[in-house]
Structure formats: C-alpha cells, structure tokens
Coordinates of C-alpha atoms in Angstrom, one line a residue:
N1 CA 125.4 125.0 98.0
G2 CA 125.4 126.8 94.7
E3 CA 123.4 129.6 93.5
A4 CA 120.5 128.9 96.1
Q5 CA 123.0 129.7 98.9
Q6 CA 124.2 132.8 97.2
A7 CA 120.7 134.0 96.8
F8 CA 120.0 133.2 100.5
L9 CA 123.0 135.4 101.5
L10 CA 121.6 138.2 99.3
L11 CA 118.3 137.8 101.0
Q12 CA 119.8 138.1 104.5
E13 CA 121.7 141.3 103.3
I14 CA 118.4 142.7 102.1
L15 CA 116.6 141.9 105.4
A16 CA 119.5 143.3 107.5
R17 CA 119.2 146.7 105.8
G18 CA 115.6 146.7 106.4
T19 CA 114.6 146.5 102.9
D20 CA 111.1 145.4 102.2
A21 CA 111.5 141.7 101.2
R22 CA 109.0 141.0 98.4
V23 CA 107.4 137.6 98.0
I24 CA 109.1 137.4 94.5
L25 CA 112.5 137.2 96.1
F26 CA 111.5 134.5 98.5
N27 CA 110.1 132.6 95.8
A28 CA 113.3 132.7 93.8
V29 CA 115.4 131.3 96.8
I30 CA 112.8 128.6 97.7
K31 CA 112.9 127.5 94.1
G32 CA 116.6 127.5 94.1
F33 CA 116.7 125.3 97.3
T34 CA 114.2 122.9 95.7
N35 CA 116.1 122.6 92.5
E36 CA 119.2 121.6 94.4
G37 CA 117.3 119.2 96.6
L38 CA 117.5 121.2 99.7
V39 CA 114.1 120.5 101.0
K40 CA 114.7 121.3 104.6
E41 CA 116.1 124.7 103.7
A42 CA 113.2 125.5 101.4
I43 CA 110.7 124.6 104.2
M44 CA 112.5 126.7 106.8
L45 CA 112.6 129.7 104.6
F46 CA 108.9 129.2 103.7
D47 CA 108.1 129.2 107.4
F48 CA 110.4 132.2 108.1
M49 CA 108.8 134.4 105.5
R50 CA 105.5 134.1 107.2
T51 CA 106.9 134.9 110.6
I52 CA 108.1 138.3 109.3
G53 CA 104.8 139.1 107.5
V54 CA 105.5 138.2 104.0
Q55 CA 102.5 136.3 102.7
P56 CA 103.2 133.3 100.3
N57 CA 101.4 133.4 96.9
L58 CA 100.5 130.6 94.4
V59 CA 104.0 130.4 93.2
T60 CA 105.3 130.0 96.7
F61 CA 103.0 127.2 97.6
N62 CA 103.7 125.4 94.3
N63 CA 107.5 125.6 95.1
V64 CA 107.1 124.4 98.5
I65 CA 104.6 121.5 97.7
H66 CA 107.0 120.4 94.9
A67 CA 109.9 120.6 97.4
V68 CA 108.1 118.5 100.1
S69 CA 106.8 116.0 97.5
Q70 CA 110.3 115.2 96.5
K71 CA 111.1 113.7 100.1
G72 CA 108.1 114.3 102.3
S73 CA 105.3 112.2 103.3
L74 CA 101.6 112.3 102.3
P75 CA 100.5 114.1 105.4
E76 CA 103.0 116.9 104.9
V77 CA 102.0 117.5 101.2
L78 CA 98.3 117.5 102.0
R79 CA 98.8 119.8 105.0
L80 CA 100.3 122.4 102.6
Y81 CA 97.8 121.8 100.0
V82 CA 94.9 122.5 102.6
E83 CA 96.9 125.5 104.0
M84 CA 97.0 126.9 100.4
K85 CA 93.3 126.7 100.0
L86 CA 92.5 128.1 103.5
A87 CA 94.8 131.1 102.5
G88 CA 92.3 131.7 99.7
I89 CA 94.9 130.6 96.9
S90 CA 93.3 128.5 94.3
P91 CA 95.5 125.6 93.0
N92 CA 96.5 125.8 89.3
D93 CA 97.5 123.2 86.8
I94 CA 101.1 123.1 88.2
T95 CA 99.7 122.4 91.6
Y96 CA 97.6 119.5 90.4
S97 CA 100.5 118.2 88.2
V98 CA 102.7 118.0 91.4
L99 CA 100.1 116.5 93.4
I100 CA 99.2 113.9 91.0
N101 CA 102.8 112.9 90.4
F102 CA 103.4 112.6 94.1
L103 CA 100.3 110.4 94.6
A104 CA 101.3 108.2 91.7
R105 CA 104.8 107.7 93.2
K106 CA 103.1 106.6 96.3
S107 CA 100.8 104.2 94.3
L108 CA 97.7 106.1 95.4
V109 CA 96.2 106.0 91.9
N110 CA 92.5 106.4 93.2
E111 CA 93.6 109.5 95.1
A112 CA 95.4 110.8 92.0
Y113 CA 92.3 110.4 89.9
E114 CA 90.3 112.2 92.7
A115 CA 92.7 115.1 92.4
W116 CA 92.2 115.0 88.6
R117 CA 88.5 115.1 89.0
E118 CA 88.7 117.9 91.5
M119 CA 90.7 120.0 89.1
R120 CA 88.2 119.4 86.3
M121 CA 85.3 120.3 88.5
V122 CA 86.8 123.7 89.7
G123 CA 87.5 124.6 86.1
V124 CA 91.3 124.4 86.0
R125 CA 92.3 123.5 82.4
P126 CA 95.1 120.8 82.5
S127 CA 98.3 121.4 80.5
V128 CA 100.3 118.7 78.7
I129 CA 102.3 118.4 81.9
T130 CA 99.1 117.6 84.0
Y131 CA 98.0 115.1 81.4
N132 CA 101.5 113.5 81.6
A133 CA 101.1 113.3 85.2
M134 CA 97.8 111.5 85.1
F135 CA 99.0 109.2 82.4
N136 CA 102.0 108.4 84.6
A137 CA 99.6 107.6 87.5
L138 CA 97.3 105.4 85.4
G139 CA 100.3 103.7 83.7
R140 CA 101.9 102.8 87.1
A141 CA 98.7 101.0 88.0
G142 CA 98.3 99.3 84.6
Y143 CA 95.1 101.2 83.8
V144 CA 96.0 101.5 80.2
D145 CA 92.2 101.7 79.0
A146 CA 91.6 104.6 81.4
A147 CA 94.7 106.3 80.0
R148 CA 93.3 105.9 76.4
M149 CA 90.1 107.6 77.6
I150 CA 92.1 110.6 78.7
V151 CA 94.1 110.5 75.5
E152 CA 90.8 111.2 73.7
E153 CA 89.9 114.0 76.2
M154 CA 93.2 115.5 75.6
S155 CA 92.8 115.5 71.9
A156 CA 89.2 117.0 72.3
E157 CA 90.9 119.8 74.5
G158 CA 93.2 120.5 71.4
I159 CA 96.3 119.9 73.5
S160 CA 99.1 118.2 71.6
P161 CA 101.0 115.4 73.3
D162 CA 104.8 115.9 73.6
M163 CA 107.6 113.3 73.6
Y164 CA 107.0 112.6 77.3
T165 CA 103.3 111.7 76.6
F166 CA 104.4 109.1 74.0
S167 CA 107.1 107.8 76.3
I168 CA 104.7 107.4 79.3
L169 CA 102.1 105.7 77.1
I170 CA 104.4 103.2 75.4
H171 CA 105.9 102.5 78.9
S172 CA 102.4 101.8 80.3
L173 CA 101.5 99.6 77.3
G174 CA 104.8 97.7 77.7
K175 CA 104.1 97.2 81.5
A176 CA 100.7 95.9 80.7
K177 CA 102.2 93.4 78.4
K178 CA 100.4 95.1 75.3
L179 CA 103.4 95.2 73.2
D180 CA 101.4 95.2 70.1
G181 CA 99.7 98.4 71.2
A182 CA 103.1 99.8 72.1
K183 CA 104.5 99.1 68.7
T184 CA 101.5 100.4 66.9
L185 CA 101.8 103.8 68.8
F186 CA 105.5 103.8 68.0
E187 CA 104.8 103.3 64.3
K188 CA 102.0 105.9 64.4
I189 CA 104.3 108.7 65.9
I190 CA 107.4 107.7 63.8
G191 CA 106.1 109.7 60.9
K192 CA 105.8 112.9 62.8
P193 CA 108.9 115.1 62.5
G194 CA 110.9 115.3 65.8
S195 CA 108.4 113.1 67.7
V196 CA 110.6 109.9 67.8
N197 CA 113.7 110.8 69.7
M198 CA 116.3 108.9 71.8
V199 CA 113.8 109.0 74.9
I200 CA 111.0 107.2 72.8
Y201 CA 113.4 104.7 71.4
T202 CA 114.9 103.9 74.7
T203 CA 111.3 103.4 76.3
M204 CA 110.4 101.0 73.4
I205 CA 113.7 99.1 73.9
T206 CA 113.2 98.8 77.6
A207 CA 109.5 97.6 77.2
L208 CA 110.5 94.9 74.8
S209 CA 113.5 94.0 76.9
K210 CA 111.4 93.6 80.1
A211 CA 108.9 91.4 78.2
G212 CA 111.8 89.2 77.2
E213 CA 111.6 90.1 73.4
V214 CA 115.4 90.3 73.1
D215 CA 115.8 90.2 69.2
E216 CA 113.0 92.7 68.8
A217 CA 114.8 94.9 71.3
L218 CA 118.1 94.6 69.5
D219 CA 116.3 95.5 66.3
Y220 CA 114.9 98.7 67.7
F221 CA 118.5 99.4 69.1
E222 CA 119.7 99.2 65.5
K223 CA 116.9 101.4 64.2
M224 CA 117.8 104.0 66.8
M225 CA 121.4 104.1 65.9
T226 CA 120.5 104.2 62.1
A227 CA 118.1 107.2 62.9
G228 CA 121.1 109.1 64.2
H229 CA 120.3 108.7 67.9
S230 CA 123.2 107.6 70.2
P231 CA 122.2 105.0 72.8
N232 CA 122.3 106.1 76.3
V233 CA 123.2 104.2 79.4
V234 CA 119.5 103.3 80.0
S235 CA 119.0 101.8 76.5
Y236 CA 122.5 99.9 76.8
T237 CA 121.4 98.6 80.3
A238 CA 118.0 97.5 79.1
I239 CA 119.4 95.4 76.2
I240 CA 122.3 94.1 78.4
S241 CA 119.5 93.0 81.0
S242 CA 117.5 91.4 78.3
L243 CA 120.4 89.4 76.9
A244 CA 121.4 88.4 80.5
N245 CA 117.9 87.2 81.3
A246 CA 118.0 85.0 78.1
R247 CA 121.3 83.6 79.3
R248 CA 123.2 85.2 76.2
L249 CA 125.8 86.3 78.6
E250 CA 128.7 86.6 76.1
E251 CA 126.6 88.9 73.9
A252 CA 125.7 90.9 76.9
Y253 CA 129.3 91.2 78.0
A254 CA 130.2 92.2 74.4
L255 CA 127.7 94.9 74.5
F256 CA 128.8 96.0 77.8
Q257 CA 132.5 96.4 76.5
A258 CA 131.3 98.3 73.5
M259 CA 129.7 101.1 75.7
D260 CA 133.0 102.8 76.4
T261 CA 133.7 103.0 72.5
T262 CA 130.6 104.9 72.0
G263 CA 131.3 107.4 74.6
C264 CA 128.6 105.9 77.0
P265 CA 130.3 104.5 80.0
P266 CA 128.3 101.9 82.2
N267 CA 126.8 103.1 85.5
L268 CA 126.0 101.3 88.8
V269 CA 122.9 99.7 87.4
T270 CA 124.7 98.3 84.4
Y271 CA 127.2 96.7 86.7
K272 CA 124.5 95.5 89.0
V273 CA 122.8 93.8 86.0
L274 CA 125.8 92.0 84.8
T275 CA 127.2 90.8 88.1
R276 CA 124.0 89.4 89.1
A277 CA 123.6 87.6 85.8
F278 CA 127.1 86.1 86.3
A279 CA 126.2 85.2 89.9
E280 CA 122.9 83.4 88.7
V281 CA 124.8 81.1 86.5
G282 CA 127.7 80.4 88.8
M283 CA 130.3 82.4 86.8
C284 CA 131.7 83.9 89.9
D285 CA 135.2 84.3 88.7
R286 CA 134.0 87.2 86.4
I287 CA 132.4 89.2 89.3
D288 CA 135.5 90.3 91.4
G289 CA 137.1 91.8 88.1
L290 CA 133.9 93.8 87.4
I291 CA 133.8 95.1 91.0
L292 CA 137.4 96.1 90.7
E293 CA 136.7 97.9 87.3
M294 CA 133.6 99.8 88.6
R295 CA 135.7 101.0 91.7
A296 CA 138.4 102.1 89.4
R297 CA 135.8 104.2 87.6
G298 CA 134.8 105.8 90.9
I299 CA 131.6 103.8 91.1
E300 CA 131.2 102.4 94.6
P301 CA 128.7 99.3 95.1
D302 CA 125.8 100.3 97.3
V303 CA 123.4 98.2 99.4
S304 CA 121.2 97.6 96.4
F305 CA 124.1 96.3 94.5
Y306 CA 125.0 93.7 97.2
S307 CA 121.5 92.7 97.7
S308 CA 121.1 92.0 93.9
L309 CA 124.5 90.1 94.0
L310 CA 123.4 87.9 97.0
A311 CA 120.0 87.2 95.4
G312 CA 122.2 85.9 92.3
Y313 CA 124.2 83.7 94.4
K314 CA 121.0 82.3 96.0
K315 CA 119.8 81.3 92.5
S316 CA 122.8 79.4 91.6
G317 CA 123.0 77.8 94.9
N318 CA 126.5 79.4 95.8
T319 CA 125.7 79.7 99.5
D320 CA 129.4 79.5 100.6
I321 CA 130.4 82.4 98.3
A322 CA 127.3 84.5 99.4
C323 CA 128.4 83.9 103.1
E324 CA 132.0 84.9 102.3
L325 CA 130.7 88.2 100.6
F326 CA 128.3 89.0 103.7
E327 CA 131.3 88.4 106.1
K328 CA 133.5 90.8 103.9
L329 CA 130.7 93.4 104.0
K330 CA 130.7 93.1 107.8
T331 CA 134.5 93.3 108.0
E332 CA 134.8 96.3 105.8
R333 CA 131.9 98.0 107.8
T334 CA 129.9 98.4 104.5
P335 CA 126.4 99.8 105.4
I336 CA 123.9 97.0 105.6
D337 CA 120.1 97.5 105.2
T338 CA 117.0 95.4 105.5
G339 CA 117.2 94.5 101.8
V340 CA 120.7 93.1 102.1
L341 CA 119.7 91.1 105.1
N342 CA 116.4 89.9 103.4
S343 CA 118.7 88.6 100.4
M344 CA 121.0 86.9 103.0
F345 CA 118.0 85.3 104.7
G346 CA 116.9 83.8 101.4
V347 CA 120.4 82.6 100.6
L348 CA 120.8 80.8 103.9
V349 CA 117.2 79.3 104.0
S350 CA 117.4 78.0 100.4
G351 CA 120.8 76.5 101.2
G352 CA 119.4 74.7 104.2
R353 CA 121.0 77.0 106.8
V354 CA 117.9 78.1 108.7
D355 CA 119.6 78.3 112.1
A356 CA 122.0 81.0 110.6
A357 CA 119.2 82.8 109.0
Y358 CA 117.2 82.9 112.2
D359 CA 120.2 84.1 114.1
Y360 CA 120.8 87.0 111.8
F361 CA 117.0 87.8 112.0
Q362 CA 117.2 88.1 115.7
K363 CA 120.1 90.3 115.6
M364 CA 118.8 92.8 112.9
D365 CA 119.0 95.7 115.3
K366 CA 122.7 95.1 115.6
Y367 CA 123.0 96.4 111.9
G368 CA 120.5 99.2 112.6
C369 CA 117.7 97.4 110.7
T370 CA 114.1 96.4 111.4
P371 CA 112.3 93.5 109.7
D372 CA 109.8 94.2 107.0
E373 CA 107.1 92.0 105.6
L374 CA 109.5 90.1 103.5
S375 CA 111.9 89.5 106.5
Y376 CA 109.1 87.8 108.5
N377 CA 107.9 85.8 105.5
I378 CA 111.3 84.3 104.6
I379 CA 112.1 83.5 108.1
C380 CA 108.7 82.0 108.8
C381 CA 108.8 79.8 105.7
G382 CA 112.3 78.7 106.5
L383 CA 111.4 77.8 110.2
R384 CA 108.3 75.8 109.1
G385 CA 110.3 74.0 106.4
A386 CA 112.8 73.0 109.0
G387 CA 110.1 71.8 111.3
R388 CA 110.6 74.5 113.9
L389 CA 106.9 75.3 114.3
E390 CA 107.1 76.8 117.7
D391 CA 109.8 79.4 116.5
A392 CA 107.7 80.0 113.3
L393 CA 104.7 80.8 115.6
V394 CA 106.8 83.2 117.6
V395 CA 107.9 85.1 114.4
E396 CA 104.3 85.1 113.2
E397 CA 103.2 86.6 116.4
M398 CA 105.9 89.3 116.2
K399 CA 104.5 90.1 112.7
R400 CA 100.9 90.2 113.9
L401 CA 101.8 92.5 116.8
D402 CA 103.3 94.8 114.1
C403 CA 106.5 95.3 115.9
V404 CA 107.5 97.4 113.0
K405 CA 105.2 99.3 110.6
I406 CA 104.8 97.0 107.6

C-alpha cells in the first residue's frame, strides 16, 4: 500500500541483517501507515518495536495516538496517552492538539477543555494548531463566547491566526446563528493580504446557506469568483442546497449543470442534495436520470444517499415510490444499514403502514442491523398512533432493557 509498505519492507530487511533498528526508522514507517489510513498496521508495528527492545519516543507516541484517534475509541486513545506519561514522556503541543481534536469529534467538549487546562498548567505553550483544535471543540458545542476569550489569549501570546483559525471561527459563528458576527469577522480579515482565500469564502457561503440566507450566499459566491477564487465542490454544493431548501429548484439545477463548465464536477453529496430536493417536492421523474448520470461518472450511491432519498419521499408522501426503491435495494442486494431502515420506518409510519414498519423492525437482524434510539422512537410513536398500545409497550421495554447500546 504505497510508500509505507515499501518502508516496512526496508525495515524487515534491516532487521533480518541484524542491523540495530533505530526508533527514527520505526517512527517513519508508523507515520507512513498513519498517513495512508493503515491504523491496524501502525499499532502492530508500535507493539512490535517494543517487543524487540526499541523504546518509543515522543514522536512515536504522537504518531500512534494520531493513528488511533482516526478510527479508535476513547479508551484506546486515553490508554496510549497514559502509557506515554508512565514512560516518562511529557506530551507536547502536538499531543494535545491531536487529543483535543479527537475529543471534539466525540462531542466531549468539557474533556477537551480539561486537556487544554492541563496543557496550560504543565507549561506547554500552544501553537496555532493547538488553538485551532480548541476553537474547533468550542465551536462544535456552540460556545462562541468561550472561543472569543481564547482568541484574546492567543493574541496576548503573540500567536497569529491562520486561515484555518478564521475558517473555524466563521463556521462557529454561523452555526450559532450569529451571522452578523461572522460577516464582521470576514470584513475584518478581508483587508489582510492573503487572509481571505477560497476556504474562508466557502466557509462563509456555507454558513449563510445553512441559515437560509440564499441571496447573501449567492452574493458571496459572486464575490469569491470576482476575487479570482474558483468555486470548489463544497461551495457549489452549499449554494445548491440553499437554493433547493428555498424551493428554487430550477436555479439549483442550473448551477448544478454549470459545475462541469468550471472544471468542478459534482460529487456524491451534490447528487444527494439535489435528488432529495426533487423527492421532497414530488419531482420523481428527475431522480432516475440523476442516478444514471452519477453512476456514469463512477459515483455509486451509498447507504447515506438512499437514506436521504427515502426521507425525501416521506416528506412528499410518495410512500409507494419509496417502497419500490426499498424493494429494488433488496433485489440488488445493496447494503442496508440502520439509517436506511430508520428512513423506511418513517416513510411507512407517515404513510399509515405501521404494520409493515413493525414487521421490518422485527426483522432488522436479517439485514445485519440493530435498532438505535431513533428506530425505537419511530416504531413506538407509530404503534401508539395506530392504537397498538400493547406492542408499543413491548418495544419500549426492549429499549429500556437496552437490547442494543444506545
């Protein structure tokens, strides 16, 4: 698998010759595995180096913690972090950046802040990367005021924000529905040479689009192109989504068609946004053509695509078409996950077909799926609405017993 595998073969050759394997070589290979997403291989090599007496250093632990944080669980990451300190190796700003980002992705904002406080208490000076990690954690939780306080701390430290800092802050303000603050920040940095790039414009466009400010988002889209920045697939998809949500579907479709002319072909998310929009308003005749088109581009619909499409059919009340799609998925042996089944439950319950929804619910294991909290809630509401109180109580008891970990 690329350069990491070649480096691993070189490492095996050195070991076979009895050459003293230095930690720097292991670090290089572990980092290569991590960069290529080969987490299991990175961990195996980390364990192996210790069995032959090569002691990991700060760089090793940082690489392995980073690898595990990409796909691992909280206990795994914390175990490595504790092992690192027990080995007498003090975490640095890179360690804390990885840890804070990981905790933010897990929505453990309080824990991320505790890691930040620990870092400050032990005297580790944060870099702009560490600050960005903390801004990301606070922004995800909507703690915009707390992020502003840390911005002031950053300024006092004499650390200059980079484009990612601005992007994170604008995204956080937009998520908190503080669009005036986002626009003020944008205008504040626009005068700084090189500060406002395509990433900043895209973040601003996305924030406005998600807030339903379609015309303003289009205005920033035009400004971006005037400033010489070519739109990317994220900015195009954000605008298309905004237009679709405003039911300006012909404008959305026209922009979609324009993507190829600017050398920016649509991706799976773009198709998902557009097909769902057509499904929500009952324009089902446009959907098959789009699916054929995306497949011709080599883009295969995934479970999230079908889950989104089924949710669109639910909104327009097209229960029969949704059922036809689900039967087609089963016939073609398309992988079906809990998200797809939840969307199907919603379609059937809203269409008055509670019996069918309950039947699918009872056979979830046939598809290799287990119910989550949403599954239980949809089915319980449907059964209660249909007057099937006894069955609803059975499902509620299943949930209470935590037959699956919710």
